[in-house]
Amino acid sequence: MPFHLYNSLTKKIQPFVPADPQEITFYTCGPTVYDDAHIGNFRSFLAADLLRRWLESPLCTLESPSGSHSGPRTVTHVMNITDVGHMTDDDSADGSGPDKMEVAKQRILESKKSGKLPPDTDINPNDPVAIARFYENRFKEDAKALGLKVAIEADNDPTRMPRATDNIAGMKQVIAKLLDDHCAYTAGEPGSRAIYFDVQRFKDYGNLSGNTLDKLKGGAGGRVDDTNQQQKHHPADFLLWKEDESHTMKWPAPEHPACQGWGQGYPGWHIECTAMALNRLVPGGLDAAAHTHATIDLHSGGEDNIFPHHECEIAQSCCFTNNQSFARHWFHPRFLMVDGQKMSKSKGTMYTLRELTEKGIDPAAIRLELIKTHYRANADFSMQGLKDSTKRIERWRFVAKRLQYAVDNDNSSIQFPAMNQLQSLFVDGMNDDLNIARAISALEACFKTVEGSALHKATEEANTITLPNQPLSVANSSKMLDESTACVWQLGLLHLIDNILGVIFRPLPKSQDTGIALYQPGVTPSEEIESLLAQRRDAKQSKDFAAADAIRDQLTAMGLSIMDKPGGKVEVAPAN
């Protein structure tokens, strides 16, 4: 069966059929860089990354007008960086509340006063561009630590992660054409005028979300005053541009006769993705997109993006390109829960990646924990789940090391017989609406045969093997599948699968050796800790075990877990 994927637009699981099965275009709505992204944000981004990796894999077969198409293939994946125009309350068409960059400014001012800014942070809270770049860089660091390919690619190709503020001209170009085609109009008084998209000009408005025009009422008025609301053609008409000289980030109005004499302003949130997706993913950019009925293959975002953001995106994009379709397939992962409840800042459950890695947790375990549940189910994140994912990855690395040892030593007796069925079982799971849970279950079942096998009895030398910090390329992994020696093709298959999962062959968090202690990731050596460990060592040598235990208790109260290791050193890790 070729790859089938649920389409949020048609509300059906259907074959994923791109325009060109060899070259797929994929746009993901990215972060608003006014704060650190939390794990709920990354659940959506990682689901998109998993989908992209599956589409690229030679294991993935697609349906096409000319018949089935086997990979590998190229996926041009673009994720935007929103650094302007996104309001705090975005569940209405216009968006309401303050701009998120204003919120970031106030938070940084407060953090500066209280001394809570991250160490070595030098940032001017009155400079919105500096704020955006600060959080953008932190997001990219986090994204790369979690293995998001689009963020890794953006180091060499910044157009993979375009910024809204770098694409204002493109947004104005789209707005000007929408005005020319009478799909948009101006309203309001000088100084607070606005350009709205006329939703009645797009007959399919509401098909994605179910919020059809007969069901919709007026939007909230955080940035659009009551006078402007009253001048709308329809209550659901949404903002494309707002004249506002007082706004923190502002630009000259679109160059159009309808905007002559306007003061500076800023774009609405929805318009940025139309401009960036079409400009980056359509050959010839916006100029070509306006005249070629352009579409992209795949568009993703969290389920909270469905309305109003993606509904509005579809309407303005289709009217700009004179096409009834903007993206062939829409992909929306569901929300992440924490311990069975909504994430909450007040309860301390809105974790960021940095908060988790500071506890010594491997980013690979965080990635697995966030992708292991089917994307159309609410995932439940927990510390116990992280421990389970950590152990699962350790098992997989155990297998990888022994297969690598077998290949290096030409030991064909080391193999996993159950892996003979793994490829077909894994593929069946992934082809069934990206059913990662089913695919992982197949992988786990194969490795349960390790106990009592020749593989388990492999020499301790296998434990000393250092795995590569990334899987072999798809081309090299595929070549290994053609080998007749079982351990060779099994290792090749594991590399091929990890090109999709991204959790086995990864950079490992490094420990720090200070002589007396081996500090695990998440713990920074200090004079206080070193002194306590030295006192505990001396107490144990003098057989004063009560004093040694008291020092252990003191370290535990400091949030540290210690374990004596062979050779006299102590492993220091974050307490659970």
PDB file of C-alpha atoms in Angstrom, residues 287-567:
ATOM      1  CA  ASP A 287       5.550  36.990  -9.605  1.00  0.00           C
ATOM      2  CA  ALA A 288       5.064  33.517 -11.091  1.00  0.00           C
ATOM      3  CA  ALA A 289       2.628  32.386  -8.380  1.00  0.00           C
ATOM      4  CA  ALA A 290       0.257  35.238  -9.195  1.00  0.00           C
ATOM      5  CA  HIS A 291      -0.235  33.980 -12.767  1.00  0.00           C
ATOM      6  CA  THR A 292       0.273  30.197 -12.698  1.00  0.00           C
ATOM      7  CA  HIS A 293      -2.502  28.927 -10.388  1.00  0.00           C
ATOM      8  CA  ALA A 294       0.313  27.875  -8.048  1.00  0.00           C
ATOM      9  CA  THR A 295      -0.104  25.338  -5.267  1.00  0.00           C
ATOM     10  CA  ILE A 296       2.210  23.659  -2.777  1.00  0.00           C
ATOM     11  CA  ASP A 297       2.078  19.973  -1.873  1.00  0.00           C
ATOM     12  CA  LEU A 298       1.906  19.986   1.893  1.00  0.00           C
ATOM     13  CA  HIS A 299       1.164  22.475   4.672  1.00  0.00           C
ATOM     14  CA  SER A 300       1.390  21.802   8.398  1.00  0.00           C
ATOM     15  CA  GLY A 301       0.820  23.484  11.738  1.00  0.00           C
ATOM     16  CA  GLY A 302      -0.598  22.722  15.152  1.00  0.00           C
ATOM     17  CA  GLU A 303      -4.331  22.103  15.410  1.00  0.00           C
ATOM     18  CA  ASP A 304      -4.707  25.601  16.904  1.00  0.00           C
ATOM     19  CA  ASN A 305      -3.605  26.984  13.511  1.00  0.00           C
ATOM     20  CA  ILE A 306      -6.626  25.549  11.693  1.00  0.00           C
ATOM     21  CA  PHE A 307      -8.790  28.553  12.529  1.00  0.00           C
ATOM     22  CA  PRO A 308      -8.407  31.349  11.906  1.00  0.00           C
ATOM     23  CA  HIS A 309      -4.855  31.216  10.591  1.00  0.00           C
ATOM     24  CA  HIS A 310      -4.959  28.457   7.998  1.00  0.00           C
ATOM     25  CA  GLU A 311      -8.521  29.209   6.952  1.00  0.00           C
ATOM     26  CA  CYS A 312      -7.482  32.781   6.218  1.00  0.00           C
ATOM     27  CA  GLU A 313      -4.277  31.635   4.537  1.00  0.00           C
ATOM     28  CA  ILE A 314      -6.215  29.474   2.107  1.00  0.00           C
ATOM     29  CA  ALA A 315      -8.636  32.254   1.212  1.00  0.00           C
ATOM     30  CA  GLN A 316      -6.048  34.949   0.500  1.00  0.00           C
ATOM     31  CA  SER A 317      -3.633  32.551  -1.239  1.00  0.00           C
ATOM     32  CA  CYS A 318      -6.277  31.125  -3.571  1.00  0.00           C
ATOM     33  CA  CYS A 319      -7.498  34.597  -4.494  1.00  0.00           C
ATOM     34  CA  PHE A 320      -3.921  35.742  -5.120  1.00  0.00           C
ATOM     35  CA  THR A 321      -3.185  32.792  -7.428  1.00  0.00           C
ATOM     36  CA  ASN A 322      -6.711  32.554  -8.921  1.00  0.00           C
ATOM     37  CA  ASN A 323      -6.813  28.912  -7.865  1.00  0.00           C
ATOM     38  CA  GLN A 324      -9.262  26.988  -5.696  1.00  0.00           C
ATOM     39  CA  SER A 325      -6.386  25.192  -3.961  1.00  0.00           C
ATOM     40  CA  PHE A 326      -3.427  26.485  -1.965  1.00  0.00           C
ATOM     41  CA  ALA A 327      -2.010  23.216  -0.560  1.00  0.00           C
ATOM     42  CA  ARG A 328      -2.932  19.732  -1.729  1.00  0.00           C
ATOM     43  CA  HIS A 329      -2.647  18.239   1.735  1.00  0.00           C
ATOM     44  CA  TRP A 330      -3.060  19.740   5.224  1.00  0.00           C
ATOM     45  CA  PHE A 331      -1.384  18.150   8.259  1.00  0.00           C
ATOM     46  CA  HIS A 332      -2.343  19.132  11.824  1.00  0.00           C
ATOM     47  CA  PRO A 333      -0.873  17.350  14.869  1.00  0.00           C
ATOM     48  CA  ARG A 334      -2.932  17.549  18.051  1.00  0.00           C
ATOM     49  CA  PHE A 335      -2.069  19.150  21.375  1.00  0.00           C
ATOM     50  CA  LEU A 336       0.379  17.837  23.936  1.00  0.00           C
ATOM     51  CA  MET A 337      -0.808  17.111  27.463  1.00  0.00           C
ATOM     52  CA  VAL A 338       1.470  16.875  30.492  1.00  0.00           C
ATOM     53  CA  ASP A 339       0.577  14.247  33.092  1.00  0.00           C
ATOM     54  CA  GLY A 340      -2.921  14.065  31.635  1.00  0.00           C
ATOM     55  CA  GLN A 341      -3.609  17.809  31.865  1.00  0.00           C
ATOM     56  CA  LYS A 342      -3.135  20.922  29.770  1.00  0.00           C
ATOM     57  CA  MET A 343       0.307  22.456  30.066  1.00  0.00           C
ATOM     58  CA  SER A 344       0.378  25.180  32.692  1.00  0.00           C
ATOM     59  CA  LYS A 345       2.993  27.779  33.563  1.00  0.00           C
ATOM     60  CA  SER A 346       1.545  28.181  37.042  1.00  0.00           C
ATOM     61  CA  LYS A 347       1.854  24.420  37.661  1.00  0.00           C
ATOM     62  CA  GLY A 348       5.369  24.294  36.236  1.00  0.00           C
ATOM     63  CA  THR A 349       4.428  21.877  33.446  1.00  0.00           C
ATOM     64  CA  MET A 350       5.078  24.122  30.435  1.00  0.00           C
ATOM     65  CA  TYR A 351       8.578  22.719  29.971  1.00  0.00           C
ATOM     66  CA  THR A 352      11.159  24.112  27.589  1.00  0.00           C
ATOM     67  CA  LEU A 353      13.878  21.923  26.104  1.00  0.00           C
ATOM     68  CA  ARG A 354      16.508  23.739  28.167  1.00  0.00           C
ATOM     69  CA  GLU A 355      14.694  23.041  31.412  1.00  0.00           C
ATOM     70  CA  LEU A 356      14.701  19.329  30.596  1.00  0.00           C
ATOM     71  CA  THR A 357      18.287  19.056  29.357  1.00  0.00           C
ATOM     72  CA  GLU A 358      19.470  20.907  32.473  1.00  0.00           C
ATOM     73  CA  LYS A 359      18.147  17.872  34.366  1.00  0.00           C
ATOM     74  CA  GLY A 360      20.537  15.713  32.343  1.00  0.00           C
ATOM     75  CA  ILE A 361      17.913  14.334  29.941  1.00  0.00           C
ATOM     76  CA  ASP A 362      19.175  13.314  26.509  1.00  0.00           C
ATOM     77  CA  PRO A 363      17.503  15.417  23.763  1.00  0.00           C
ATOM     78  CA  ALA A 364      17.058  12.157  21.813  1.00  0.00           C
ATOM     79  CA  ALA A 365      14.813  10.850  24.609  1.00  0.00           C
ATOM     80  CA  ILE A 366      12.797  14.071  24.507  1.00  0.00           C
ATOM     81  CA  ARG A 367      12.441  13.727  20.736  1.00  0.00           C
ATOM     82  CA  LEU A 368      11.252  10.126  21.032  1.00  0.00           C
ATOM     83  CA  GLU A 369       8.823  10.993  23.819  1.00  0.00           C
ATOM     84  CA  LEU A 370       7.314  13.736  21.634  1.00  0.00           C
ATOM     85  CA  ILE A 371       6.989  11.676  18.431  1.00  0.00           C
ATOM     86  CA  LYS A 372       6.052   8.249  19.803  1.00  0.00           C
ATOM     87  CA  THR A 373       2.282   8.916  19.938  1.00  0.00           C
ATOM     88  CA  HIS A 374       0.198   9.118  16.761  1.00  0.00           C
ATOM     89  CA  TYR A 375      -0.005  12.729  15.657  1.00  0.00           C
ATOM     90  CA  ARG A 376      -3.827  12.745  15.584  1.00  0.00           C
ATOM     91  CA  ALA A 377      -4.049  11.714  19.247  1.00  0.00           C
ATOM     92  CA  ASN A 378      -3.381  13.971  22.223  1.00  0.00           C
ATOM     93  CA  ALA A 379       0.050  12.891  23.459  1.00  0.00           C
ATOM     94  CA  ASP A 380       0.638  12.725  27.209  1.00  0.00           C
ATOM     95  CA  PHE A 381       4.118  13.827  28.253  1.00  0.00           C
ATOM     96  CA  SER A 382       5.495  12.700  31.622  1.00  0.00           C
ATOM     97  CA  MET A 383       8.789  12.273  33.423  1.00  0.00           C
ATOM     98  CA  GLN A 384       8.131   8.531  33.628  1.00  0.00           C
ATOM     99  CA  GLY A 385       7.575   8.519  29.879  1.00  0.00           C
ATOM    100  CA  LEU A 386      10.943  10.240  29.433  1.00  0.00           C
ATOM    101  CA  LYS A 387      12.621   7.547  31.536  1.00  0.00           C
ATOM    102  CA  ASP A 388      10.952   4.862  29.422  1.00  0.00           C
ATOM    103  CA  SER A 389      12.054   6.567  26.196  1.00  0.00           C
ATOM    104  CA  THR A 390      15.601   6.842  27.545  1.00  0.00           C
ATOM    105  CA  LYS A 391      15.688   3.098  28.294  1.00  0.00           C
ATOM    106  CA  ARG A 392      14.193   2.303  24.890  1.00  0.00           C
ATOM    107  CA  ILE A 393      16.908   4.273  23.096  1.00  0.00           C
ATOM    108  CA  GLU A 394      19.569   2.583  25.231  1.00  0.00           C
ATOM    109  CA  ARG A 395      18.222  -0.802  24.049  1.00  0.00           C
ATOM    110  CA  TRP A 396      18.337   0.310  20.439  1.00  0.00           C
ATOM    111  CA  ARG A 397      21.889   1.583  20.855  1.00  0.00           C
ATOM    112  CA  PHE A 398      22.778  -1.730  22.524  1.00  0.00           C
ATOM    113  CA  VAL A 399      21.673  -3.477  19.342  1.00  0.00           C
ATOM    114  CA  ALA A 400      23.433  -0.968  17.084  1.00  0.00           C
ATOM    115  CA  LYS A 401      26.744  -1.442  18.906  1.00  0.00           C
ATOM    116  CA  ARG A 402      26.613  -5.206  18.658  1.00  0.00           C
ATOM    117  CA  LEU A 403      25.647  -5.168  15.010  1.00  0.00           C
ATOM    118  CA  GLN A 404      28.483  -2.715  14.346  1.00  0.00           C
ATOM    119  CA  TYR A 405      30.831  -5.028  16.267  1.00  0.00           C
ATOM    120  CA  ALA A 406      29.648  -7.972  14.169  1.00  0.00           C
ATOM    121  CA  VAL A 407      30.213  -6.072  10.930  1.00  0.00           C
ATOM    122  CA  ASP A 408      33.651  -4.847  12.023  1.00  0.00           C
ATOM    123  CA  ASN A 409      34.697  -8.373  13.041  1.00  0.00           C
ATOM    124  CA  ASP A 410      32.962 -10.288  10.248  1.00  0.00           C
ATOM    125  CA  ASN A 411      30.942 -12.219  12.828  1.00  0.00           C
ATOM    126  CA  SER A 412      27.851 -13.391  10.979  1.00  0.00           C
ATOM    127  CA  SER A 413      26.534 -15.291  14.019  1.00  0.00           C
ATOM    128  CA  ILE A 414      25.547 -11.971  15.600  1.00  0.00           C
ATOM    129  CA  GLN A 415      22.180 -10.989  14.189  1.00  0.00           C
ATOM    130  CA  PHE A 416      18.497 -10.556  14.994  1.00  0.00           C
ATOM    131  CA  PRO A 417      16.377 -13.186  13.207  1.00  0.00           C
ATOM    132  CA  ALA A 418      13.189 -11.204  13.854  1.00  0.00           C
ATOM    133  CA  MET A 419      14.569  -8.306  11.789  1.00  0.00           C
ATOM    134  CA  ASN A 420      13.695 -10.335   8.696  1.00  0.00           C
ATOM    135  CA  GLN A 421      10.146  -9.045   9.088  1.00  0.00           C
ATOM    136  CA  LEU A 422      11.005  -5.607  10.469  1.00  0.00           C
ATOM    137  CA  GLN A 423      11.165  -3.704   7.200  1.00  0.00           C
ATOM    138  CA  SER A 424       7.688  -4.682   6.031  1.00  0.00           C
ATOM    139  CA  LEU A 425       6.140  -4.187   9.498  1.00  0.00           C
ATOM    140  CA  PHE A 426       7.754  -0.780   9.950  1.00  0.00           C
ATOM    141  CA  VAL A 427       6.741   0.330   6.458  1.00  0.00           C
ATOM    142  CA  ASP A 428       3.150  -0.843   6.956  1.00  0.00           C
ATOM    143  CA  GLY A 429       2.885   1.218  10.136  1.00  0.00           C
ATOM    144  CA  MET A 430       4.324   4.401   8.620  1.00  0.00           C
ATOM    145  CA  ASN A 431       2.243   4.077   5.441  1.00  0.00           C
ATOM    146  CA  ASP A 432      -0.890   3.865   7.588  1.00  0.00           C
ATOM    147  CA  ASP A 433      -1.333   7.581   8.309  1.00  0.00           C
ATOM    148  CA  LEU A 434       2.173   7.921   9.801  1.00  0.00           C
ATOM    149  CA  ASN A 435       1.380   5.427  12.571  1.00  0.00           C
ATOM    150  CA  ILE A 436       4.651   5.822  14.438  1.00  0.00           C
ATOM    151  CA  ALA A 437       3.421   3.875  17.480  1.00  0.00           C
ATOM    152  CA  ARG A 438       2.845   0.808  15.303  1.00  0.00           C
ATOM    153  CA  ALA A 439       6.232   1.216  13.621  1.00  0.00           C
ATOM    154  CA  ILE A 440       8.039   1.513  16.973  1.00  0.00           C
ATOM    155  CA  SER A 441       6.219  -1.568  18.278  1.00  0.00           C
ATOM    156  CA  ALA A 442       7.574  -3.518  15.323  1.00  0.00           C
ATOM    157  CA  LEU A 443      11.093  -2.315  16.115  1.00  0.00           C
ATOM    158  CA  GLU A 444      10.746  -3.239  19.790  1.00  0.00           C
ATOM    159  CA  ALA A 445       9.410  -6.712  18.984  1.00  0.00           C
ATOM    160  CA  CYS A 446      12.454  -7.464  16.856  1.00  0.00           C
ATOM    161  CA  PHE A 447      14.911  -6.657  19.615  1.00  0.00           C
ATOM    162  CA  LYS A 448      13.283  -8.751  22.319  1.00  0.00           C
ATOM    163  CA  THR A 449      15.065 -11.771  20.873  1.00  0.00           C
ATOM    164  CA  VAL A 450      18.379 -10.472  22.197  1.00  0.00           C
ATOM    165  CA  GLU A 451      18.237 -12.388  25.485  1.00  0.00           C
ATOM    166  CA  GLY A 452      20.056 -15.720  25.216  1.00  0.00           C
ATOM    167  CA  SER A 453      21.215 -15.119  21.654  1.00  0.00           C
ATOM    168  CA  ALA A 454      24.745 -15.016  20.310  1.00  0.00           C
ATOM    169  CA  LEU A 455      24.305 -11.279  20.077  1.00  0.00           C
ATOM    170  CA  HIS A 456      23.775 -10.942  23.822  1.00  0.00           C
ATOM    171  CA  LYS A 457      26.926 -12.982  24.495  1.00  0.00           C
ATOM    172  CA  ALA A 458      29.079 -10.768  22.285  1.00  0.00           C
ATOM    173  CA  THR A 459      32.367  -9.729  23.816  1.00  0.00           C
ATOM    174  CA  GLU A 460      32.535  -6.699  26.074  1.00  0.00           C
ATOM    175  CA  GLU A 461      34.484  -5.016  23.293  1.00  0.00           C
ATOM    176  CA  ALA A 462      31.142  -4.195  21.713  1.00  0.00           C
ATOM    177  CA  ASN A 463      30.340  -1.954  24.689  1.00  0.00           C
ATOM    178  CA  THR A 464      33.348   0.224  23.907  1.00  0.00           C
ATOM    179  CA  ILE A 465      32.190   0.983  20.373  1.00  0.00           C
ATOM    180  CA  THR A 466      31.381   4.644  19.760  1.00  0.00           C
ATOM    181  CA  LEU A 467      28.393   4.969  17.473  1.00  0.00           C
ATOM    182  CA  PRO A 468      28.399   7.669  14.782  1.00  0.00           C
ATOM    183  CA  ASN A 469      26.654  10.901  15.795  1.00  0.00           C
ATOM    184  CA  GLN A 470      24.337  10.660  12.807  1.00  0.00           C
ATOM    185  CA  PRO A 471      22.950   7.763  10.759  1.00  0.00           C
ATOM    186  CA  LEU A 472      24.668   6.735   7.570  1.00  0.00           C
ATOM    187  CA  SER A 473      23.292   8.480   4.522  1.00  0.00           C
ATOM    188  CA  VAL A 474      20.245   7.013   2.834  1.00  0.00           C
ATOM    189  CA  ALA A 475      22.415   6.001  -0.117  1.00  0.00           C
ATOM    190  CA  ASN A 476      24.971   4.151   2.032  1.00  0.00           C
ATOM    191  CA  SER A 477      22.286   2.552   4.229  1.00  0.00           C
ATOM    192  CA  SER A 478      20.460   1.309   1.134  1.00  0.00           C
ATOM    193  CA  LYS A 479      23.645  -0.267  -0.234  1.00  0.00           C
ATOM    194  CA  MET A 480      24.004  -2.284   2.973  1.00  0.00           C
ATOM    195  CA  LEU A 481      20.522  -3.744   2.408  1.00  0.00           C
ATOM    196  CA  ASP A 482      21.878  -5.450  -0.710  1.00  0.00           C
ATOM    197  CA  GLU A 483      24.523  -7.365   1.268  1.00  0.00           C
ATOM    198  CA  SER A 484      24.011 -11.091   1.864  1.00  0.00           C
ATOM    199  CA  THR A 485      25.570 -11.089   5.347  1.00  0.00           C
ATOM    200  CA  ALA A 486      22.720 -10.732   7.841  1.00  0.00           C
ATOM    201  CA  CYS A 487      24.462  -8.444  10.314  1.00  0.00           C
ATOM    202  CA  VAL A 488      25.418  -6.049   7.494  1.00  0.00           C
ATOM    203  CA  TRP A 489      21.946  -5.573   6.056  1.00  0.00           C
ATOM    204  CA  GLN A 490      20.408  -5.505   9.529  1.00  0.00           C
ATOM    205  CA  LEU A 491      22.725  -2.667  10.554  1.00  0.00           C
ATOM    206  CA  GLY A 492      21.932  -0.926   7.260  1.00  0.00           C
ATOM    207  CA  LEU A 493      18.218  -1.255   7.979  1.00  0.00           C
ATOM    208  CA  LEU A 494      18.719   0.216  11.453  1.00  0.00           C
ATOM    209  CA  HIS A 495      20.530   3.209   9.946  1.00  0.00           C
ATOM    210  CA  LEU A 496      17.772   3.594   7.368  1.00  0.00           C
ATOM    211  CA  ILE A 497      15.113   3.534  10.083  1.00  0.00           C
ATOM    212  CA  ASP A 498      17.022   6.053  12.187  1.00  0.00           C
ATOM    213  CA  ASN A 499      17.127   8.404   9.224  1.00  0.00           C
ATOM    214  CA  ILE A 500      13.388   8.551   9.965  1.00  0.00           C
ATOM    215  CA  LEU A 501      13.311   8.368  13.777  1.00  0.00           C
ATOM    216  CA  GLY A 502      16.423  10.455  14.459  1.00  0.00           C
ATOM    217  CA  VAL A 503      17.121   9.078  17.954  1.00  0.00           C
ATOM    218  CA  ILE A 504      19.770   6.312  17.805  1.00  0.00           C
ATOM    219  CA  PHE A 505      22.782   7.733  15.992  1.00  0.00           C
ATOM    220  CA  ARG A 506      22.970  11.120  17.678  1.00  0.00           C
ATOM    221  CA  PRO A 507      25.538  13.299  19.463  1.00  0.00           C
ATOM    222  CA  LEU A 508      25.585  12.061  23.063  1.00  0.00           C
ATOM    223  CA  PRO A 509      25.561  14.452  26.034  1.00  0.00           C
ATOM    224  CA  LYS A 510      29.093  14.553  27.424  1.00  0.00           C
ATOM    225  CA  SER A 511      30.071  14.116  31.049  1.00  0.00           C
ATOM    226  CA  GLN A 512      32.811  16.163  32.757  1.00  0.00           C
ATOM    227  CA  ASP A 513      35.628  14.438  34.626  1.00  0.00           C
ATOM    228  CA  THR A 514      37.170  16.497  37.465  1.00  0.00           C
ATOM    229  CA  GLY A 515      39.262  13.687  38.915  1.00  0.00           C
ATOM    230  CA  ILE A 516      37.140  13.112  41.980  1.00  0.00           C
ATOM    231  CA  ALA A 517      33.824  13.021  40.106  1.00  0.00           C
ATOM    232  CA  LEU A 518      32.219  12.336  36.756  1.00  0.00           C
ATOM    233  CA  TYR A 519      29.559  15.019  36.261  1.00  0.00           C
ATOM    234  CA  GLN A 520      26.661  13.948  34.089  1.00  0.00           C
ATOM    235  CA  PRO A 521      24.856  16.360  31.714  1.00  0.00           C
ATOM    236  CA  GLY A 522      22.673  18.717  33.692  1.00  0.00           C
ATOM    237  CA  VAL A 523      25.180  19.250  36.516  1.00  0.00           C
ATOM    238  CA  THR A 524      27.910  21.911  36.481  1.00  0.00           C
ATOM    239  CA  PRO A 525      30.943  21.265  38.685  1.00  0.00           C
ATOM    240  CA  SER A 526      31.432  23.772  41.510  1.00  0.00           C
ATOM    241  CA  GLU A 527      33.853  24.305  44.395  1.00  0.00           C
ATOM    242  CA  GLU A 528      31.057  23.543  46.866  1.00  0.00           C
ATOM    243  CA  ILE A 529      30.212  20.165  45.299  1.00  0.00           C
ATOM    244  CA  GLU A 530      33.878  19.218  44.917  1.00  0.00           C
ATOM    245  CA  SER A 531      34.545  20.106  48.580  1.00  0.00           C
ATOM    246  CA  LEU A 532      31.607  18.013  49.805  1.00  0.00           C
ATOM    247  CA  LEU A 533      32.698  15.050  47.691  1.00  0.00           C
ATOM    248  CA  ALA A 534      36.237  15.298  49.074  1.00  0.00           C
ATOM    249  CA  GLN A 535      34.861  15.382  52.631  1.00  0.00           C
ATOM    250  CA  ARG A 536      32.697  12.351  51.891  1.00  0.00           C
ATOM    251  CA  ARG A 537      35.680  10.466  50.427  1.00  0.00           C
ATOM    252  CA  ASP A 538      37.758  11.228  53.532  1.00  0.00           C
ATOM    253  CA  ALA A 539      34.869  10.192  55.826  1.00  0.00           C
ATOM    254  CA  LYS A 540      34.518   6.861  54.027  1.00  0.00           C
ATOM    255  CA  GLN A 541      38.263   6.227  54.199  1.00  0.00           C
ATOM    256  CA  SER A 542      38.151   6.816  57.986  1.00  0.00           C
ATOM    257  CA  LYS A 543      35.061   4.546  58.156  1.00  0.00           C
ATOM    258  CA  ASP A 544      32.905   7.431  59.429  1.00  0.00           C
ATOM    259  CA  PHE A 545      29.930   6.220  57.425  1.00  0.00           C
ATOM    260  CA  ALA A 546      27.439   8.363  59.339  1.00  0.00           C
ATOM    261  CA  ALA A 547      29.294  11.497  58.207  1.00  0.00           C
ATOM    262  CA  ALA A 548      29.501  10.158  54.636  1.00  0.00           C
ATOM    263  CA  ASP A 549      25.759   9.490  54.623  1.00  0.00           C
ATOM    264  CA  ALA A 550      25.067  12.967  55.985  1.00  0.00           C
ATOM    265  CA  ILE A 551      27.047  14.498  53.123  1.00  0.00           C
ATOM    266  CA  ARG A 552      25.126  12.355  50.632  1.00  0.00           C
ATOM    267  CA  ASP A 553      21.888  13.692  52.155  1.00  0.00           C
ATOM    268  CA  GLN A 554      23.225  17.241  51.829  1.00  0.00           C
ATOM    269  CA  LEU A 555      23.986  16.682  48.137  1.00  0.00           C
ATOM    270  CA  THR A 556      20.525  15.179  47.628  1.00  0.00           C
ATOM    271  CA  ALA A 557      19.003  18.316  49.180  1.00  0.00           C
ATOM    272  CA  MET A 558      20.974  20.303  46.583  1.00  0.00           C
ATOM    273  CA  GLY A 559      19.186  18.348  43.828  1.00  0.00           C
ATOM    274  CA  LEU A 560      22.046  15.951  43.119  1.00  0.00           C
ATOM    275  CA  SER A 561      22.220  12.187  42.880  1.00  0.00           C
ATOM    276  CA  ILE A 562      25.572  10.468  43.511  1.00  0.00           C
ATOM    277  CA  MET A 563      26.741   6.958  42.722  1.00  0.00           C
ATOM    278  CA  ASP A 564      30.094   5.409  43.592  1.00  0.00           C
ATOM    279  CA  LYS A 565      31.842   3.947  40.544  1.00  0.00           C
ATOM    280  CA  PRO A 566      34.674   1.423  40.216  1.00  0.00           C
ATOM    281  CA  GLY A 567      38.056   3.098  40.633  1.00  0.00           C
TER     282      GLY A 567
END
